[in-house]
Amino acid sequence: MEGVLSVAATGLGDRAASFTHYGPSIKVSAPGINILSTLWEENGNPSYAAWQGTSMSAPLVAGICALTELKFPTLSGRELAARVIASSEPIDAVNPDYAGWLGIGRVNAWRAVADELEGVRFAEVRVSETTGNGDQRIIPGETAAIAVSVYNDLVPVGGVVGTISSTLDSLLISSPVSVYGTVPAGGPFSGGSPFQLMIAENSSRRRAIPITIDWTGSEGRSIGRATQQVVLDTSWVTVDNGSIRLGFGEDGSLGYHDYIGNVTLGPGLRIAEGPTQTLYHGSFILGVDGKVADNASTHGNDIRYDWRIVDGEYAQLISSERADIEAKAAFEDRGSEPLDQLFARIDARALAWNDEAAKQFLILEYTVTNRSVNPWLNAYWGFFMDWDIVASEINSGGYDAEGDLAFAEQFQDGYSMVGIASLTHPLSAVQTMDNRVEFAADADWSDERKWELLTAGIGSENSEPKDISQIIASGPDEVAANSAVTVAFAIVTGASREELRESAEAARTRYGSPAIKAKPEMKENSKRPAIYPNPLANQGKMRLVLAEDGIATVRFYNILGQMVGSFEQVKSGQAGAILDPSRISAASGLLFYSIEVNGEQTLGKILLLK
């Protein structure tokens, strides 16, 4: 990656070591076989031995960096790396199977400290659509021009030529060469004609394209190399009011992440004052009657992306009569397992203003449509937010009752806080999780666990410092079949809890919502008991959900009124209790059920699939 001096290992004759790392991200190579090193003998005496590994190569490069800094003490870190890279000896000829994957070549200490040295480094990429529909999203079948500019941290160099390549078979490069000519010190400087490329018509949609650019000087010697992930077809737009900058994804993701390439794309959530970055990944989350739809990716667990872009839609900035900045996206839960689909469509909007009174918040509005034939009896909506405020291991999060908002903060002084406030419904769930526990390799990050968190209410006021994520939601609410509800939240920032509350009230005023005074612990829950999911698979999981904790008896009947299943004295609540549907002795078809709690009976119907 750019900004890192990555090292490969070589042996005799500059040949790549059998154990070395390699690839387009490598910047230089260095000897890593039979390298003399110090060690302690078992009797405690110092000694020497020959070792091998990239751990031998990297210190050699570090030593050359130190020598170079002694000779040129005013060099910046960038300039120092440029000298070490540009002074390396090309070794592709003796490593044809690794050509382009061992950096510019093997380091050369003598040339690194030479007075006159040529070298350039990557500055930026600018992409423009040359053929297509003109929306500046390069999709399969469309062509693009790529202009790559460079910095020159060393002496002026003439005859500079850049050549672009890629390991991606579906990327067709028609003009791989750009002539830069003479490049003086400083920059950035662009080449002549841009590189021209096209995404193959039959290829799948991709966001980030891996490319490598090699630059040579007047004598044909390598003077620079860069590897980049170039974004051609964005899955997000940037919402920026000058104080808060948010990546708004087409699939309900916030901050970073791309649900097709499984890579980190987007600007995250950046705050002008305080930390550079506050959010690793966020996702809109919808829970309905025991089922959950989200794109809440985790660390090392199996990742499933429920939300998928609506055909013909994509994240885009639009002209707005409501705000200075407005972005839109639309997505559906088509990525869910067939029996878990909610048949939900979400039309999302992000709103921002440039005036001083609105600098500390962004508004996220979601129109949630139930496209199924069944009503949603207990619906929750909100966010999964994996916060990373500077050093993620010392973050804390919780719930501020006075402002009715969830917050996250850094335990070190001097950093801004960030939070989520609801503008249309009181928050009913704020659960702060320890990522090291919740997302461990053996942890259960399932829909059942997410539903448990959505329905668990308000957690602790403030957590101990750790690497945290949060589930933040409002509900429960009912949504009739083929109807919609609009909900809105604000991302708020401030230097203190008091400033977060002020930002939340300012957002509610701007959105036209009254201050939300009802507290979750005081809300009356009038939702009736029910069985989920519906339809019900015989081999799946059946959940009994009650309006409040209690003991229930559940009985199932066929259309003739015959009892075909019974579950006695089941302890449950809003989080639900798991029942075994295989105990229902009935064929596929419509069933009726009764739920008795404290002498009160609730009737319902469910479709059983066997």
mmCIF file of C-alpha atoms in Angstrom, residues 216-413:
data_model
loop_
_atom_site.group_PDB
_atom_site.id
_atom_site.type_symbol
_atom_site.label_atom_id
_atom_site.label_comp_id
_atom_site.label_asym_id
_atom_site.label_seq_id
_atom_site.Cartn_x
_atom_site.Cartn_y
_atom_site.Cartn_z
ATOM 1 C CA THR A 216 10.932 5.185 -16.045
ATOM 2 C CA GLY A 217 13.425 7.999 -16.667
ATOM 3 C CA SER A 218 15.407 9.112 -19.706
ATOM 4 C CA GLU A 219 17.707 6.072 -19.618
ATOM 5 C CA GLY A 220 14.813 3.634 -19.223
ATOM 6 C CA ARG A 221 15.651 3.078 -15.565
ATOM 7 C CA SER A 222 12.791 2.545 -13.088
ATOM 8 C CA ILE A 223 12.341 5.674 -10.996
ATOM 9 C CA GLY A 224 9.008 4.939 -9.331
ATOM 10 C CA ARG A 225 6.197 2.417 -8.868
ATOM 11 C CA ALA A 226 2.767 2.696 -7.257
ATOM 12 C CA THR A 227 -0.067 0.264 -6.591
ATOM 13 C CA GLN A 228 -3.591 1.593 -6.125
ATOM 14 C CA GLN A 229 -7.191 0.487 -5.782
ATOM 15 C CA VAL A 230 -8.907 2.814 -8.254
ATOM 16 C CA VAL A 231 -12.616 3.368 -7.654
ATOM 17 C CA LEU A 232 -14.436 3.378 -10.990
ATOM 18 C CA ASP A 233 -18.009 2.546 -9.975
ATOM 19 C CA THR A 234 -18.756 3.936 -6.552
ATOM 20 C CA SER A 235 -21.220 2.288 -4.196
ATOM 21 C CA TRP A 236 -21.375 5.428 -2.028
ATOM 22 C CA VAL A 237 -21.416 9.208 -2.137
ATOM 23 C CA THR A 238 -19.815 11.659 0.253
ATOM 24 C CA VAL A 239 -22.097 13.912 2.302
ATOM 25 C CA ASP A 240 -19.951 16.808 3.554
ATOM 26 C CA ASN A 241 -21.110 20.025 5.236
ATOM 27 C CA GLY A 242 -17.585 21.226 5.966
ATOM 28 C CA SER A 243 -17.605 19.916 9.529
ATOM 29 C CA ILE A 244 -18.875 16.328 9.192
ATOM 30 C CA ARG A 245 -18.055 14.065 6.274
ATOM 31 C CA LEU A 246 -19.974 10.785 5.849
ATOM 32 C CA GLY A 247 -19.810 7.931 3.362
ATOM 33 C CA PHE A 248 -23.439 7.183 2.421
ATOM 34 C CA GLY A 249 -23.771 3.756 0.793
ATOM 35 C CA GLU A 250 -26.229 2.548 -1.815
ATOM 36 C CA ASP A 251 -26.908 -0.588 0.262
ATOM 37 C CA GLY A 252 -27.586 0.922 3.667
ATOM 38 C CA SER A 253 -23.923 0.924 4.700
ATOM 39 C CA LEU A 254 -22.425 3.995 6.353
ATOM 40 C CA GLY A 255 -18.817 5.121 6.498
ATOM 41 C CA TYR A 256 -16.759 2.388 4.908
ATOM 42 C CA HIS A 257 -17.396 -0.917 3.184
ATOM 43 C CA ASP A 258 -18.404 -2.315 -0.162
ATOM 44 C CA TYR A 259 -20.844 -5.209 -0.180
ATOM 45 C CA ILE A 260 -19.709 -6.634 -3.531
ATOM 46 C CA GLY A 261 -15.912 -6.410 -3.395
ATOM 47 C CA ASN A 262 -15.738 -6.878 0.408
ATOM 48 C CA VAL A 263 -13.214 -4.045 0.671
ATOM 49 C CA THR A 264 -13.189 -0.780 2.583
ATOM 50 C CA LEU A 265 -14.451 2.065 0.401
ATOM 51 C CA GLY A 266 -15.818 5.457 1.294
ATOM 52 C CA PRO A 267 -14.609 8.319 3.517
ATOM 53 C CA GLY A 268 -15.862 6.828 6.785
ATOM 54 C CA LEU A 269 -17.241 9.375 9.235
ATOM 55 C CA ARG A 270 -14.809 12.241 9.674
ATOM 56 C CA ILE A 271 -15.137 15.196 12.015
ATOM 57 C CA ALA A 272 -13.272 18.420 11.210
ATOM 58 C CA GLU A 273 -12.449 19.147 14.836
ATOM 59 C CA GLY A 274 -11.043 16.232 16.815
ATOM 60 C CA PRO A 275 -10.259 12.795 15.408
ATOM 61 C CA THR A 276 -9.724 12.229 11.714
ATOM 62 C CA GLN A 277 -11.889 9.105 11.776
ATOM 63 C CA THR A 278 -14.690 7.920 14.046
ATOM 64 C CA LEU A 279 -16.447 5.015 12.290
ATOM 65 C CA TYR A 280 -15.189 1.707 10.888
ATOM 66 C CA HIS A 281 -18.518 0.534 9.509
ATOM 67 C CA GLY A 282 -22.207 1.210 9.988
ATOM 68 C CA SER A 283 -25.407 -0.302 8.613
ATOM 69 C CA PHE A 284 -29.113 0.420 8.674
ATOM 70 C CA ILE A 285 -30.791 -2.456 10.503
ATOM 71 C CA LEU A 286 -34.434 -3.555 10.440
ATOM 72 C CA GLY A 287 -35.892 -6.140 12.785
ATOM 73 C CA VAL A 288 -39.398 -7.484 12.260
ATOM 74 C CA ASP A 289 -41.133 -10.219 14.245
ATOM 75 C CA GLY A 290 -37.935 -12.118 15.002
ATOM 76 C CA LYS A 291 -36.254 -11.611 11.610
ATOM 77 C CA VAL A 292 -33.450 -9.136 10.937
ATOM 78 C CA ALA A 293 -32.120 -7.468 7.774
ATOM 79 C CA ASP A 294 -28.782 -5.635 7.826
ATOM 80 C CA ASN A 295 -25.290 -5.385 6.337
ATOM 81 C CA ALA A 296 -23.575 -5.408 9.721
ATOM 82 C CA SER A 297 -20.182 -6.860 8.807
ATOM 83 C CA THR A 298 -17.941 -8.130 11.571
ATOM 84 C CA HIS A 299 -14.359 -9.090 12.238
ATOM 85 C CA GLY A 300 -13.745 -12.628 10.961
ATOM 86 C CA ASN A 301 -17.303 -13.925 11.150
ATOM 87 C CA ASP A 302 -19.297 -15.094 8.148
ATOM 88 C CA ILE A 303 -20.585 -11.966 6.433
ATOM 89 C CA ARG A 304 -24.027 -11.860 4.826
ATOM 90 C CA TYR A 305 -25.312 -8.798 3.049
ATOM 91 C CA ASP A 306 -29.106 -8.676 3.304
ATOM 92 C CA TRP A 307 -29.535 -5.244 1.760
ATOM 93 C CA ARG A 308 -29.131 -5.059 -2.009
ATOM 94 C CA ILE A 309 -29.446 -2.062 -4.289
ATOM 95 C CA VAL A 310 -32.824 -1.610 -5.985
ATOM 96 C CA ASP A 311 -32.475 -2.247 -9.712
ATOM 97 C CA GLY A 312 -31.824 0.994 -11.558
ATOM 98 C CA GLU A 313 -30.888 2.887 -8.388
ATOM 99 C CA TYR A 314 -27.521 3.915 -6.955
ATOM 100 C CA ALA A 315 -26.239 6.304 -4.304
ATOM 101 C CA GLN A 316 -26.158 9.821 -5.711
ATOM 102 C CA LEU A 317 -26.263 13.472 -4.743
ATOM 103 C CA ILE A 318 -29.421 15.192 -5.950
ATOM 104 C CA SER A 319 -30.754 18.748 -6.133
ATOM 105 C CA SER A 320 -32.807 19.498 -3.052
ATOM 106 C CA GLU A 321 -35.448 21.924 -1.857
ATOM 107 C CA ARG A 322 -35.086 20.671 1.718
ATOM 108 C CA ALA A 323 -31.354 20.981 2.353
ATOM 109 C CA ASP A 324 -28.095 22.370 0.983
ATOM 110 C CA ILE A 325 -26.928 18.789 0.409
ATOM 111 C CA GLU A 326 -29.134 15.762 -0.207
ATOM 112 C CA ALA A 327 -28.157 12.235 -1.156
ATOM 113 C CA LYS A 328 -30.455 9.327 -1.948
ATOM 114 C CA ALA A 329 -30.269 5.534 -2.182
ATOM 115 C CA ALA A 330 -32.755 2.661 -2.309
ATOM 116 C CA PHE A 331 -32.269 -0.944 -1.207
ATOM 117 C CA GLU A 332 -34.211 -4.135 -0.471
ATOM 118 C CA ASP A 333 -33.551 -7.232 1.657
ATOM 119 C CA ARG A 334 -33.087 -9.499 -1.381
ATOM 120 C CA GLY A 335 -29.859 -10.885 0.095
ATOM 121 C CA SER A 336 -31.670 -12.594 2.975
ATOM 122 C CA GLU A 337 -32.429 -16.287 2.955
ATOM 123 C CA PRO A 338 -35.792 -16.861 1.196
ATOM 124 C CA LEU A 339 -37.657 -17.810 4.376
ATOM 125 C CA ASP A 340 -36.128 -14.867 6.264
ATOM 126 C CA GLN A 341 -37.029 -12.142 3.772
ATOM 127 C CA LEU A 342 -39.065 -9.278 5.151
ATOM 128 C CA PHE A 343 -39.924 -8.006 1.661
ATOM 129 C CA ALA A 344 -38.813 -4.577 2.776
ATOM 130 C CA ARG A 345 -37.806 -1.659 0.607
ATOM 131 C CA ILE A 346 -35.876 1.230 2.107
ATOM 132 C CA ASP A 347 -35.704 4.645 0.440
ATOM 133 C CA ALA A 348 -32.880 6.456 2.201
ATOM 134 C CA ARG A 349 -31.963 10.133 2.282
ATOM 135 C CA ALA A 350 -29.058 12.002 3.836
ATOM 136 C CA LEU A 351 -29.566 15.714 4.521
ATOM 137 C CA ALA A 352 -26.979 18.346 5.426
ATOM 138 C CA TRP A 353 -26.752 22.127 5.631
ATOM 139 C CA ASN A 354 -23.778 24.466 5.383
ATOM 140 C CA ASP A 355 -24.877 27.171 7.833
ATOM 141 C CA GLU A 356 -23.227 27.428 11.229
ATOM 142 C CA ALA A 357 -26.325 26.306 13.142
ATOM 143 C CA ALA A 358 -26.299 22.951 11.330
ATOM 144 C CA LYS A 359 -22.579 22.216 11.291
ATOM 145 C CA GLN A 360 -22.716 19.650 14.097
ATOM 146 C CA PHE A 361 -25.231 17.205 12.614
ATOM 147 C CA LEU A 362 -26.315 15.249 9.550
ATOM 148 C CA ILE A 363 -29.830 13.835 9.174
ATOM 149 C CA LEU A 364 -30.566 10.312 7.900
ATOM 150 C CA GLU A 365 -34.155 9.667 6.792
ATOM 151 C CA TYR A 366 -35.554 6.258 5.846
ATOM 152 C CA THR A 367 -38.929 5.467 4.310
ATOM 153 C CA VAL A 368 -39.492 1.822 5.272
ATOM 154 C CA THR A 369 -42.038 -0.015 3.109
ATOM 155 C CA ASN A 370 -43.592 -3.357 4.028
ATOM 156 C CA ARG A 371 -44.159 -4.979 0.615
ATOM 157 C CA SER A 372 -45.318 -8.303 2.065
ATOM 158 C CA VAL A 373 -48.895 -9.548 2.381
ATOM 159 C CA ASN A 374 -48.536 -9.804 6.181
ATOM 160 C CA PRO A 375 -48.509 -6.921 8.659
ATOM 161 C CA TRP A 376 -45.387 -6.290 10.699
ATOM 162 C CA LEU A 377 -46.496 -6.488 14.324
ATOM 163 C CA ASN A 378 -43.204 -5.697 16.068
ATOM 164 C CA ALA A 379 -40.845 -3.633 13.902
ATOM 165 C CA TYR A 380 -37.563 -2.054 15.051
ATOM 166 C CA TRP A 381 -35.308 0.182 12.939
ATOM 167 C CA GLY A 382 -31.977 1.767 13.585
ATOM 168 C CA PHE A 383 -28.279 1.134 13.158
ATOM 169 C CA PHE A 384 -25.372 -1.149 13.795
ATOM 170 C CA MET A 385 -22.371 1.154 14.343
ATOM 171 C CA ASP A 386 -18.807 -0.111 14.773
ATOM 172 C CA TRP A 387 -17.109 2.956 16.246
ATOM 173 C CA ASP A 388 -13.361 3.498 15.934
ATOM 174 C CA ILE A 389 -12.497 6.887 17.409
ATOM 175 C CA VAL A 390 -8.713 7.127 16.944
ATOM 176 C CA ALA A 391 -7.401 4.284 19.178
ATOM 177 C CA SER A 392 -10.400 1.947 19.060
ATOM 178 C CA GLU A 393 -9.372 -0.061 22.142
ATOM 179 C CA ILE A 394 -10.133 2.865 24.456
ATOM 180 C CA ASN A 395 -13.553 3.860 23.157
ATOM 181 C CA SER A 396 -16.640 4.006 25.326
ATOM 182 C CA GLY A 397 -20.327 4.226 24.532
ATOM 183 C CA GLY A 398 -23.721 4.398 26.151
ATOM 184 C CA TYR A 399 -27.058 6.212 26.372
ATOM 185 C CA ASP A 400 -27.779 9.797 27.385
ATOM 186 C CA ALA A 401 -31.324 9.902 28.780
ATOM 187 C CA GLU A 402 -31.614 13.692 28.850
ATOM 188 C CA GLY A 403 -30.914 13.976 25.119
ATOM 189 C CA ASP A 404 -32.411 10.573 24.203
ATOM 190 C CA LEU A 405 -29.302 9.713 22.201
ATOM 191 C CA ALA A 406 -26.645 7.030 21.949
ATOM 192 C CA PHE A 407 -23.051 8.258 22.140
ATOM 193 C CA ALA A 408 -19.487 7.087 21.629
ATOM 194 C CA GLU A 409 -16.344 8.769 22.863
ATOM 195 C CA GLN A 410 -12.576 8.431 23.158
ATOM 196 C CA PHE A 411 -11.190 8.106 26.681
ATOM 197 C CA GLN A 412 -8.354 10.514 25.908
ATOM 198 C CA ASP A 413 -8.995 14.232 26.247
#
